[in-house]
Coordinates of C-alpha atoms and ligand atoms in Angstrom, one line a residue:
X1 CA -8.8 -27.6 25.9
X2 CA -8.3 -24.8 28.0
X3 CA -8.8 -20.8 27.7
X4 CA -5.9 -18.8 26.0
X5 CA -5.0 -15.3 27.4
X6 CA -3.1 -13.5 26.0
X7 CA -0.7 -11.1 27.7
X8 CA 0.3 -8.3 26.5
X9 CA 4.1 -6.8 26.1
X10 CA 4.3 -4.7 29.0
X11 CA 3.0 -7.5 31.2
X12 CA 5.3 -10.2 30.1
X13 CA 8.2 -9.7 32.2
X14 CA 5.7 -10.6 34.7
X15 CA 5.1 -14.1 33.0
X16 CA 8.3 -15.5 32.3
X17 CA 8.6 -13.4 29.0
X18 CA 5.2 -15.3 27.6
X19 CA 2.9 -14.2 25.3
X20 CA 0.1 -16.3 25.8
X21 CA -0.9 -18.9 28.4
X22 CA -3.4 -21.6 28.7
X23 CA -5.9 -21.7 31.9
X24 CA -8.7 -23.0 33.0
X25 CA -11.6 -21.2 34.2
X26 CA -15.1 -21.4 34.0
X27 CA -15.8 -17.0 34.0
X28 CA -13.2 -13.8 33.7
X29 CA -12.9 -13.4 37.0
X30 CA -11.4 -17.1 37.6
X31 CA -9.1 -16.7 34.7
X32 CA -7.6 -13.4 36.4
X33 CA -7.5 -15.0 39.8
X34 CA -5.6 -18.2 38.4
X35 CA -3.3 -15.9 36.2
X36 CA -2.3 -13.9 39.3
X37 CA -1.9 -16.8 41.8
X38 CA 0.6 -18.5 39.4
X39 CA 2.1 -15.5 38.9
X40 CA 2.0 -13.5 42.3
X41 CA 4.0 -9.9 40.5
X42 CA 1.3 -9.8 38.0
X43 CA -1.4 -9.3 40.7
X44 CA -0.4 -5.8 42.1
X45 CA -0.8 -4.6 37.5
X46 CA -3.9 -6.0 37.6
X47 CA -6.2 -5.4 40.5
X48 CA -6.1 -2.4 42.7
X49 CA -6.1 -2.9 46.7
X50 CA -10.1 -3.4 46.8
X51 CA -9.4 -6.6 44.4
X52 CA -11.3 -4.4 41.2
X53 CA -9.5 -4.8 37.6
X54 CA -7.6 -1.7 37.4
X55 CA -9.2 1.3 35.5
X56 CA -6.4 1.3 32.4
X57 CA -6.7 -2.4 32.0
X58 CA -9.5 -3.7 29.2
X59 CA -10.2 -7.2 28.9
X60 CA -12.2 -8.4 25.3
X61 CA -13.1 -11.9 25.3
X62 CA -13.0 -13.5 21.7
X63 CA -12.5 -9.8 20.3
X64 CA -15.4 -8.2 22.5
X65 CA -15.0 -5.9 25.0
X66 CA -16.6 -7.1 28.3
X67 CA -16.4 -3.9 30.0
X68 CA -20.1 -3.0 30.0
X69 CA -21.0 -6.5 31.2
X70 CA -20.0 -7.7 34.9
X71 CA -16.6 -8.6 33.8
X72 CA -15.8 -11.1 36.5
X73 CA -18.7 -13.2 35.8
X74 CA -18.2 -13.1 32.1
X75 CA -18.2 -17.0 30.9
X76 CA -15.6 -18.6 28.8
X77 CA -15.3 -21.8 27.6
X78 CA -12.6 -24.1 26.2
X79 CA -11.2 -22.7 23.3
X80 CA -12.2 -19.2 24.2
X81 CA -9.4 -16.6 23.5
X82 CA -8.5 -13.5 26.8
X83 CA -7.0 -10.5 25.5
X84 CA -6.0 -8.5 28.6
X85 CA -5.0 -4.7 26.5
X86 CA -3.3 -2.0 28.9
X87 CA -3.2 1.5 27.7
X88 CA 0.5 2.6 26.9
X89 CA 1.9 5.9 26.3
X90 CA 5.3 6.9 24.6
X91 CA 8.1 6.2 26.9
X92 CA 10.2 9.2 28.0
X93 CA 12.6 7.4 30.4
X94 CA 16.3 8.7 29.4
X95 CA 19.0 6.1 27.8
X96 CA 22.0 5.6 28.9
X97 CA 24.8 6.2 27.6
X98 CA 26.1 3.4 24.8
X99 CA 29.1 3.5 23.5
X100 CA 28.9 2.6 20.2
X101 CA 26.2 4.6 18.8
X102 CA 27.3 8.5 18.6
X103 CA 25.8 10.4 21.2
X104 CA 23.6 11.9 18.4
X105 CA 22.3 9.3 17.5
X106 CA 21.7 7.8 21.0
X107 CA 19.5 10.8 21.5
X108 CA 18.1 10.1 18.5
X109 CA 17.2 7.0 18.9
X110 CA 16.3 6.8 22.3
X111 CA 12.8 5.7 22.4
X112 CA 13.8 2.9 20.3
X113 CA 16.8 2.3 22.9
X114 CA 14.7 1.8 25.7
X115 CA 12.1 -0.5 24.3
X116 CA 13.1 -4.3 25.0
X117 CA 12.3 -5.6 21.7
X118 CA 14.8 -2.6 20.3
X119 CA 17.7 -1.9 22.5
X120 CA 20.8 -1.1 22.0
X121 CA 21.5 -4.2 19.9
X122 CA 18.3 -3.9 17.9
X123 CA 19.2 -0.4 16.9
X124 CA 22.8 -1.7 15.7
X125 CA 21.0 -3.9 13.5
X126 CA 18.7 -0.9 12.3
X127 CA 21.9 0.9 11.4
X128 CA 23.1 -2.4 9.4
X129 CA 20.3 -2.7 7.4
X130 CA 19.5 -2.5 3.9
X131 CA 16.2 -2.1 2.4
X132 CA 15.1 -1.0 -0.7
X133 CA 12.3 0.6 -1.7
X134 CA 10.4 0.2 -5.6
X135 CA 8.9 3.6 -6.0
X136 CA 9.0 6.8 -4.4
X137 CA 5.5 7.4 -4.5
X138 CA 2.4 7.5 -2.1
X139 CA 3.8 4.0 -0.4
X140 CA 7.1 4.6 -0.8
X141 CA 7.1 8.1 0.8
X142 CA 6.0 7.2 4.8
X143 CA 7.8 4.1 4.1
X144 CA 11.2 6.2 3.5
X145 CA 10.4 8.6 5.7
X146 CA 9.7 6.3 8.6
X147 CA 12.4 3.7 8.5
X148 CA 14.5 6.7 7.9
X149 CA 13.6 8.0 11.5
X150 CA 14.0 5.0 12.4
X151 CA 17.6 4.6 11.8
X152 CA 18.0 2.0 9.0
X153 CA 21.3 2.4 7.8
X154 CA 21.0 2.2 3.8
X155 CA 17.9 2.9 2.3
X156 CA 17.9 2.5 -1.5
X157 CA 15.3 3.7 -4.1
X158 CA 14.5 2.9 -6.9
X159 CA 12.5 5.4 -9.1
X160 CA 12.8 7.6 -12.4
X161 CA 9.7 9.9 -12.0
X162 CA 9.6 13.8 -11.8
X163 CA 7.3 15.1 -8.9
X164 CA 4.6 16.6 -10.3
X165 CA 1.7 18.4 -8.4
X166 CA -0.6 15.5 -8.4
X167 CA 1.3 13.9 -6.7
X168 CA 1.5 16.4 -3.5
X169 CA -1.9 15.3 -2.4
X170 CA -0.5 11.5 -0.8
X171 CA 3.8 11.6 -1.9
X172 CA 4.7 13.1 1.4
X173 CA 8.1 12.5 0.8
X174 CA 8.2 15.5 -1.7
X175 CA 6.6 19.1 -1.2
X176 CA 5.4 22.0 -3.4
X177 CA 9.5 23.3 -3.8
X178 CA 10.5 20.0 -5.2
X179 CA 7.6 19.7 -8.0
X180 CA 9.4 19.5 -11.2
X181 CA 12.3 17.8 -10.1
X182 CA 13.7 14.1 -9.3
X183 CA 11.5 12.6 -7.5
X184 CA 14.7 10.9 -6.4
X185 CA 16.2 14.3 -5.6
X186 CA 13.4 15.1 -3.7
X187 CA 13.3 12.3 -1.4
X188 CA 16.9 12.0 -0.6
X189 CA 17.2 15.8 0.3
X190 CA 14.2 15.4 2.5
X191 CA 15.4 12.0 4.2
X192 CA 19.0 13.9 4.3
X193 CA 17.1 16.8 6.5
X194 CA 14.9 14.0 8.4
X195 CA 18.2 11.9 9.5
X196 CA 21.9 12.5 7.8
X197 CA 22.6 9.3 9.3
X198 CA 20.8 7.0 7.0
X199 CA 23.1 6.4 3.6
X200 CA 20.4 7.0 0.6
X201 CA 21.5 5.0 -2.5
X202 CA 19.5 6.3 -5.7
X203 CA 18.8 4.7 -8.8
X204 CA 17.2 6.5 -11.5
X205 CA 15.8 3.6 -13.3
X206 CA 12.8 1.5 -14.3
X207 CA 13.2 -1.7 -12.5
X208 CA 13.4 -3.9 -15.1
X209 CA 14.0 -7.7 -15.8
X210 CA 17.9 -6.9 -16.8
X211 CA 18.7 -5.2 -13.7
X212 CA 16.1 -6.1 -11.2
X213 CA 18.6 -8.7 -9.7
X214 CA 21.8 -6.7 -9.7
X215 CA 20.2 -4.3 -8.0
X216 CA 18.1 -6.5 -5.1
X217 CA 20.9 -8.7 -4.3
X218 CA 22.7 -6.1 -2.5
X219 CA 19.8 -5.6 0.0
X220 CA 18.5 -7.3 2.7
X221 CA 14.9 -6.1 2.8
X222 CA 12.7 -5.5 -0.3
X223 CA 9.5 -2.9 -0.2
X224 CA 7.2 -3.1 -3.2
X225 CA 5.5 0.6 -3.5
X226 CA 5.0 0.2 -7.3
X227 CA 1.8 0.8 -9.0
X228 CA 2.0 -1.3 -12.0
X229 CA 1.4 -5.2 -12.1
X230 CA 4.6 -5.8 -14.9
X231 CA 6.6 -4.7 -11.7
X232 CA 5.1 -6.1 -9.2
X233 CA 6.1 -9.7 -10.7
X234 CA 9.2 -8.5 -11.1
X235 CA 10.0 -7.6 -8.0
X236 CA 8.3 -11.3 -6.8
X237 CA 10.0 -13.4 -9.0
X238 CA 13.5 -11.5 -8.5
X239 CA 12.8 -11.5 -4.4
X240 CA 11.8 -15.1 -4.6
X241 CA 14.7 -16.1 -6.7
X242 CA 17.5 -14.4 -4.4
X243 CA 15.4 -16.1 -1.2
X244 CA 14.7 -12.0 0.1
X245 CA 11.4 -10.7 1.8
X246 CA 9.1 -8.7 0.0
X247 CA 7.2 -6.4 1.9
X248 CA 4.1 -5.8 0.1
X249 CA 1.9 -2.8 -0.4
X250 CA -1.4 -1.6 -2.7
X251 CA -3.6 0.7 -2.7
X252 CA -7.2 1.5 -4.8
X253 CA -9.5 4.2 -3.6
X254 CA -10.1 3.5 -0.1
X255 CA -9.0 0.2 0.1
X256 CA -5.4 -1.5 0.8
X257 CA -3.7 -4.5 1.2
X258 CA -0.4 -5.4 2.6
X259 CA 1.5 -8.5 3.2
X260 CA 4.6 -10.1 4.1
X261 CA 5.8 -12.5 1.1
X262 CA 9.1 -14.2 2.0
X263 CA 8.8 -17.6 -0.1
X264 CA 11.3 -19.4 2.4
X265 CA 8.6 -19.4 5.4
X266 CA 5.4 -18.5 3.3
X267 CA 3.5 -17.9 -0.1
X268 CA 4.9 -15.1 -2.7
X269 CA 3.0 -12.9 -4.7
X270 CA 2.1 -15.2 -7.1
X271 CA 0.7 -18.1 -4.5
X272 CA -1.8 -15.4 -4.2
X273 CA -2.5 -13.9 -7.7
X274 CA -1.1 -16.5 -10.1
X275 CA -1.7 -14.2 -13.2
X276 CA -2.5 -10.6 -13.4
X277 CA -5.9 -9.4 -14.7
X278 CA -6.3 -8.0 -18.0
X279 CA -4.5 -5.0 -18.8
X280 CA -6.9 -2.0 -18.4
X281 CA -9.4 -3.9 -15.9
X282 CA -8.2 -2.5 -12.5
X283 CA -7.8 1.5 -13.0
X284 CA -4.9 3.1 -11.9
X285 CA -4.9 5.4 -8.9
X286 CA -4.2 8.2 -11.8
X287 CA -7.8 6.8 -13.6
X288 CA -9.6 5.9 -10.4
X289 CA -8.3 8.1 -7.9
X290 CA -6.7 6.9 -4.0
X291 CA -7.8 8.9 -0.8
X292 CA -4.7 11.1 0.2
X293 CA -4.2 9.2 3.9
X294 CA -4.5 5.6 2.4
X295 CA -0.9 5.3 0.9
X296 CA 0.2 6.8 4.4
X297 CA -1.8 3.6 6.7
X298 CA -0.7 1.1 4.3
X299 CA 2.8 2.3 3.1
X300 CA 3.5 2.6 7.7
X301 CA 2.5 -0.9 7.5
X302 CA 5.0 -1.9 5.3
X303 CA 7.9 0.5 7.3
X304 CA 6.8 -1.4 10.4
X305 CA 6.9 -5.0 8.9
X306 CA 9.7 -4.6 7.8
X307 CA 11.5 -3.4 11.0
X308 CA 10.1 -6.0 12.2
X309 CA 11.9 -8.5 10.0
X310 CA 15.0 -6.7 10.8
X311 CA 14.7 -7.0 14.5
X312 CA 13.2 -10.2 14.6
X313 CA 10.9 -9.0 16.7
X314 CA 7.1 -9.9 16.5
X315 CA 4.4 -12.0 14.1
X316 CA 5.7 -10.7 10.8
X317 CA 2.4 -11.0 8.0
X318 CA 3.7 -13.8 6.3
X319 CA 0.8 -15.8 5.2
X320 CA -1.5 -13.6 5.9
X321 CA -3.0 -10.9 3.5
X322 CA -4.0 -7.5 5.5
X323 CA -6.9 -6.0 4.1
X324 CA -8.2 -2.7 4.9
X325 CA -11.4 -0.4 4.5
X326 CA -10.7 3.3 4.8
X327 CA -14.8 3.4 5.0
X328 CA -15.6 1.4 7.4
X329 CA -12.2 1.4 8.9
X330 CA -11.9 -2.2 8.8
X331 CA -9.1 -4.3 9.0
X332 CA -9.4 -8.2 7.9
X333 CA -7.1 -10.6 7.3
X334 CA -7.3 -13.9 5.2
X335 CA -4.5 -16.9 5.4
X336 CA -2.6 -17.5 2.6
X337 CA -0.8 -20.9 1.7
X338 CA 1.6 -21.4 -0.2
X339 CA 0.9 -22.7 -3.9
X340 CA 1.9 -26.2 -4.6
X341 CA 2.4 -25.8 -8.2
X342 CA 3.3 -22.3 -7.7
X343 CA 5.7 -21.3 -10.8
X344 CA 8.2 -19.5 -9.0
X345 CA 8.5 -20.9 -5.5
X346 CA 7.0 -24.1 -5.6
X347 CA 8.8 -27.2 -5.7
X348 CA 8.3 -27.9 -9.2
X349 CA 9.0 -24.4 -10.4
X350 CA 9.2 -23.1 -14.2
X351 CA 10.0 -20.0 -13.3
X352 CA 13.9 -19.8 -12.5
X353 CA 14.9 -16.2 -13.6
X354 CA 13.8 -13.5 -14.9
X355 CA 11.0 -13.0 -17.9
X356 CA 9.3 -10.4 -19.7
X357 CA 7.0 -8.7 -17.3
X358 CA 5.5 -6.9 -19.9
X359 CA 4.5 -9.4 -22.3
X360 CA 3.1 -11.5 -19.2
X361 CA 1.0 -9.0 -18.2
X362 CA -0.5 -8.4 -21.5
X363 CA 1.2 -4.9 -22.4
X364 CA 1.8 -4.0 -25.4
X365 CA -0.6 -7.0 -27.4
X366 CA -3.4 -4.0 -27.2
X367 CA -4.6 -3.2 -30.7
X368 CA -3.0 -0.9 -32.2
X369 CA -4.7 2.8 -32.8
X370 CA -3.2 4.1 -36.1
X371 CA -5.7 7.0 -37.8
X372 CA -8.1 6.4 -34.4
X373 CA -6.6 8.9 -32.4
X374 CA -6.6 12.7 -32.7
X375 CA -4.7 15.8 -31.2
X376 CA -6.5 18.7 -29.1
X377 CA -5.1 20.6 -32.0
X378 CA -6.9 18.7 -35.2
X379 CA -9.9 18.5 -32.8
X380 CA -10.0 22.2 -32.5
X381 CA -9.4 22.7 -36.6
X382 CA -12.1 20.2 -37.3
X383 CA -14.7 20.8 -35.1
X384 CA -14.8 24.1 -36.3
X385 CA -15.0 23.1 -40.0
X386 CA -17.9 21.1 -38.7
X387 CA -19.4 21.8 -35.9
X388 CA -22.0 19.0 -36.3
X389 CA -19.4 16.5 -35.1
X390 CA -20.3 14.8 -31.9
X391 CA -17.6 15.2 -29.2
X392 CA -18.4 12.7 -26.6
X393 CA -16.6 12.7 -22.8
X394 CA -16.9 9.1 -21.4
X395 CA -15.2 10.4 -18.1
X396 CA -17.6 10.0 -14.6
X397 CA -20.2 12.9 -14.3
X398 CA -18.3 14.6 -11.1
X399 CA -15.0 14.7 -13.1
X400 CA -17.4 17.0 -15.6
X401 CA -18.2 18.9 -12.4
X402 CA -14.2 19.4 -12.2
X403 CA -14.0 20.4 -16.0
X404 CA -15.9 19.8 -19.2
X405 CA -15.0 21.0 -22.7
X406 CA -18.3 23.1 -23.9
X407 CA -20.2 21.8 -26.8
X408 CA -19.1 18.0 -25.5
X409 CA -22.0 15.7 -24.3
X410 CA -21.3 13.8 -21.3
X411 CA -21.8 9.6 -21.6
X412 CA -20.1 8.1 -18.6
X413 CA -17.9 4.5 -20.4
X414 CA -20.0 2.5 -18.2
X415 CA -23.0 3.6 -19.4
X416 CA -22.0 3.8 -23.2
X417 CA -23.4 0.2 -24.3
X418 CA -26.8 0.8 -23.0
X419 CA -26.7 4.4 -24.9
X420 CA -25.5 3.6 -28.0
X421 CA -28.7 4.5 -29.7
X422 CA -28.7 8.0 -28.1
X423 CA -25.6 8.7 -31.3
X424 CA -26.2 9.0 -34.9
X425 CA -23.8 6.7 -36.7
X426 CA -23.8 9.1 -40.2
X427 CA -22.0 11.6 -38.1
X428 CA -18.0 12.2 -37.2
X429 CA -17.6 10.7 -33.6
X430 CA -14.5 11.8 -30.9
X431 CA -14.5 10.2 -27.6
X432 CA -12.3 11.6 -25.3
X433 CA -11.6 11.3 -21.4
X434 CA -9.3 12.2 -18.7
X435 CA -6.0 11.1 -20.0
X436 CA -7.2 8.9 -23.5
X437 CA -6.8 5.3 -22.1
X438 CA -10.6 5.6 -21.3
X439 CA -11.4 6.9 -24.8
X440 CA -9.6 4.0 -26.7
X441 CA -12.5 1.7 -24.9
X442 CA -15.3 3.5 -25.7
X443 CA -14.0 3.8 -29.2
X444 CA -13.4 0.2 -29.2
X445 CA -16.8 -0.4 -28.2
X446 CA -18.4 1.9 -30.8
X447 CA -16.6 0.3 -33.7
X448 CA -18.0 -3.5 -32.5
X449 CA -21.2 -1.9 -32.8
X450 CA -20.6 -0.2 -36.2
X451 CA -20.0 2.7 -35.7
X452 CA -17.5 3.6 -38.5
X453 CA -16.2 7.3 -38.4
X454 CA -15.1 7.2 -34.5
X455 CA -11.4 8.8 -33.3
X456 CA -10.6 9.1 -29.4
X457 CA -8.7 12.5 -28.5
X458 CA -5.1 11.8 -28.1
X459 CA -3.9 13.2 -24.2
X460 CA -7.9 13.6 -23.1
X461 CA -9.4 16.7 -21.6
X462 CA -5.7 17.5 -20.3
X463 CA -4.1 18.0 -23.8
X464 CA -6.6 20.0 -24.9
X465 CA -6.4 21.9 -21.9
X466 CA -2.4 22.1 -22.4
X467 CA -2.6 23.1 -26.1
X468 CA -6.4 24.0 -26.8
X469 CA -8.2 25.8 -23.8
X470 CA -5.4 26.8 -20.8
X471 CA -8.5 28.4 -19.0
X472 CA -9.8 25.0 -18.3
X473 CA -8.0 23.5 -14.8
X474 CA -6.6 20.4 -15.1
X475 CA -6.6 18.1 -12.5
Ligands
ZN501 ZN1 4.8 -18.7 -4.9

C-alpha cells in the first residue's frame, strides 16, 4: 500500500486532471521529489530555484500541518494520506466574451466563468436550474440569496410566514422595512434587487402532504430550511418518492448539521432518523434560541451543495452527515448508510406516498388543556382579587434578566421536580413561560404530583406583555 497525496484543484492540470495519486516514499521530501519527477510542470509550483517548498504551499500529513517540523524529513508510511493546500485568492482575470449569456450577465458572472469546474457551460446549467427552497427563514435566506448570485435560473419558495422582528437577528433575506409583510414578498423583492435574472416562483403555502408533490416535481433540486420535524418528513418522503436530492439543513443553538440525501446514490432522511423524537423534546430555535451567524454557515452549505449537484462538480455530502460546533468551531463528519429496511427508500418499502406528517410526529395526540389555561387578562382580574395566588415563571433565570412579571417567583422547568415542596398545594397555582408551551409542562408535572388548582397563562410573558403590562419588552 502506498502514500496518497492529494493534489489540489489548482495543481491538477499539472497531473493529468487528478485528484489524488498513490506514491511511494519513505519521508515528505521523497514524496515531493517522486511527485515532481513524474510530473516535470508541477516542479517549477512547488519548489523555488534553491529546491525549498515554496512559501504559499502547506503540506499536512494525515490532517497535521508539518510546517513547524523539518518538512522534508517528515515520515510517512503506507496508508498515510499528503494533502499539499496552496493559498488561492479570488480570480480577477476578465471573461471573454460568450455569446449566449447577455453581456450582463457575462459580467455578472464572470468569476464563475473563469473557473474550470464553472465555465461557460456550467453557468448555462446554473441558468437552467430549478431549486426550491422549504422556508424562507434563517437557512433559507443565505441559501436564496446565494444561489441567487449565483445565477440559478428559477428559484422557488415555499413559505406563508409574515417577517416579524425576531426574525431580523439571522433571516438576512428580509430587513427592518419588510417586518410586517410576506416573508415571501420580502425575499423576492430583495433577490429581484440582488439579480433580476433569476425567475422567483412563490408559493404562499404550508407544505403539506396534498401538495408537497405537485409542487416538488417541477424542480430539480430540493433545500430543506424548515424548522419543524412534520415537514421535514415530508419533504423526505415526497423527494425520495419523485427520486430528487434533498439538500439538508438544521440548526440548534450553536450547533448544525447538513447533509446531502439523494436516496438513488445514498441514505434519506429517514436512514438516519427513522422516527422523530417526541413532540416537545427538542426546543425550537423560538424556545431555545440559535446564534445569529449559524443559519448563515449551514444554510451557505446547503447553497453550495447544491451547486454542486447542479454542476456536477465535486464530492457532493451524500452519505455523509456534516456536523458542526459554532464553539469550538468544529466540523465532523460521520458516514451514513443507507437503511436496509428503511420505509421509504429501501427495497422493501411501506412507505409509497404521502402520509400524515402530523399524526406521525405525534402532533396533535397532546392532552388536551380545557379550563387549564388562562389569559394575561383573567390573570390580571384574579390576581388582584387574590393576591395570595402563586404566579410561577418556569422560563431560564437569564430570560428573567430580559423580563420578569413582578410579584412572580422564578423556578426554572428543569428544576421544578426537585422543588415541588418549595409550593403550597392549598393555594391557586399559574405557571407561565415565554410563549406557554413551557407552562403546559410544568402544569403537567404539578398535577402528577397533586397539585390540584394549577392553570398555565395562555401566550406566556408576551401576552401579558401585549395586553397586560406594554412597559415590559418582549423579546
Ligand atoms: Zn431511507
Amino acid at each position: 500500500m502506498a502514500v496518497t497525496v492529494l493534489i489540489p484543484t489548482p495543481l491538477r492540470p499539472y497531473v493529468g486532471g487528478r485528484d489524488s495519486l498513490e506514491l511511494e516514499g519513505a519521508s515528505v521530501g521523497e514524496l515531493l521529489e517522486r511527485l515532481s519527477g513524474e510530473h516535470t510542470a508541477l516542479k517549477q509550483h512547488l519548489f523555488a530555484d534553491d529546491g525549498r517548498l515554496r512559501s504559499f504551499v502547506n503540506v499536512y500529513v494525515n490532517d497535521r500541518d508539518i510546517r513547524q517540523l523539518a518538512q522534508r524529513d517528515t515520515p510517512v508510511k503506507a496508508g498515510d494520506t499528503v494533502s499539499i493546500i496552496p493559498s488561492i485568492a479570488g480570480g480577477t482575470a476578465v471573461a471573454e466574451a460568450l455569446p449566449k449569456l447577455s453581456h450582463e450577465e457575462i459580467l455578472r458572472y464572470s468569476r464563475h466563468l473563469i473557473l474550470p469546474d464553472v465555465g461557460l457551460e456550467g453557468q448555462k446549467k446554473l441558468k437552467a436550474a430549478r431549486v426550491l427552497l422549504v422556508g424562507a427563514g434563517g437557512l433559507g435566506s443565505p441559501a436564496a440569496l446565494y444561489l441567487a448570485a449565483a445565477g440559478v435560473g428559477t428559484v422557488g419558495i415555499v413559505d406563508f410566514d409574515v417577517v416579524d422582528k425576531t426574525n431580523l437577528q439571522r433571516q438576512i433575506v428580509h430587513g427592518t422595512s419588510t417586518v410586517g409583510t410576506s416573508k415571501l414578498a420580502s425575499a423576492t423583492a430583495r433577490i429581484r434587487d440582488l439579480n433580476p435574472n433569476v425567475r422567483v416562483e412563490p408559493f404562499e403555502t404550508r407544505l403539506t402532504s396534498e401538495n408537497a408533490l405537485d409542487i416538488i416535481r417541477e424542480f430539480d433540486v430540493v433545500a430543506d430550511g424548515t424548522d419543524n420535524f412534520p415537514t421535514r418528513y415530508l419533504v423526505n418522503d415526497a423527494c425520495v418518492l419523485l427520486g430528487k436530492p434533498n439538500v439538508y439543513g438544521s440548526i440548534f443553538r450553536f450547533e448544525g448539521q447538513a447533509s446531502v440525501f439523494d436516496a438513488k446514490r445514498g441514505p434519506c432522511y429517514r436512514c438516519l432518523y427513522s422516527e422523530p423524537p417526541p413532540p416537545g423534546l427538542v426546543p425550537s430555535c423560538a424556545e431555545g434560541g440559535v446564534l445569529g451567524v449559524l443559519p448563515g454557515i449551514i444554510g451557505s452549505i446547503q447553497a453550495m451543495e447544491t451547486i454542486k449537484l447542479i454542476l456536477g462538480a465535486g464530492d457532493p455530502l451524500i452519505g455523509r452527515l456534516l456536523l458542526f460546533d459554532a464553539l469550538k468551531l468544529q466540523f465532523r463528519e460521520l458516514k451514513l448508510a443507507k437503511d436496509p429496511d428503511c420505509p421509504v427508500c429501501g427495497p422493501h418499502a411501506t412507505i409509497t406516498e404521502l402520509i400524515d406528517y402530523e399524526a406521525f410526529c405525534g402532533i396533535g395526540a397532546e392532552p388536551a388543556y380545557d379550563g387549564a389555561e388562562i389569559t394575561a387578562h383573567e390573570l390580571e382580574q384574579e390576581w388582584r382579587g387574590n393576591p395570595d395566588m402563586l404566579v410561577i415563571d418556569v422560563r431560564e433565570s437569564h430570560e428573567y434578566e430580559i423580563t420578569h412579571i413582578d410579584g412572580s417567583r422564578l423556578i426554572p422547568l428543569g428544576e421544578l421536580p426537585q422543588r415541588l415542596g418549595e409550593l403550597d398545594g392549598h393555594r391557586e397555582i399559574v405557571t407561565f413561560c415565554h410563549h406557554g408551551a413551557r407552562s403546559l409542562k410544568a402544569l403537567e408535572i404539578l398535577k402528577a404530583a397533586g397539585f390540584a388548582k394549577v392553570r398555565s397563562l395562555r401566550g406566556g410573558i408576551d401576552a401579558w406583555a401585549v395586553t397586560v403590562d406594554p412597559s415590559l419588552p418582549r423579546y
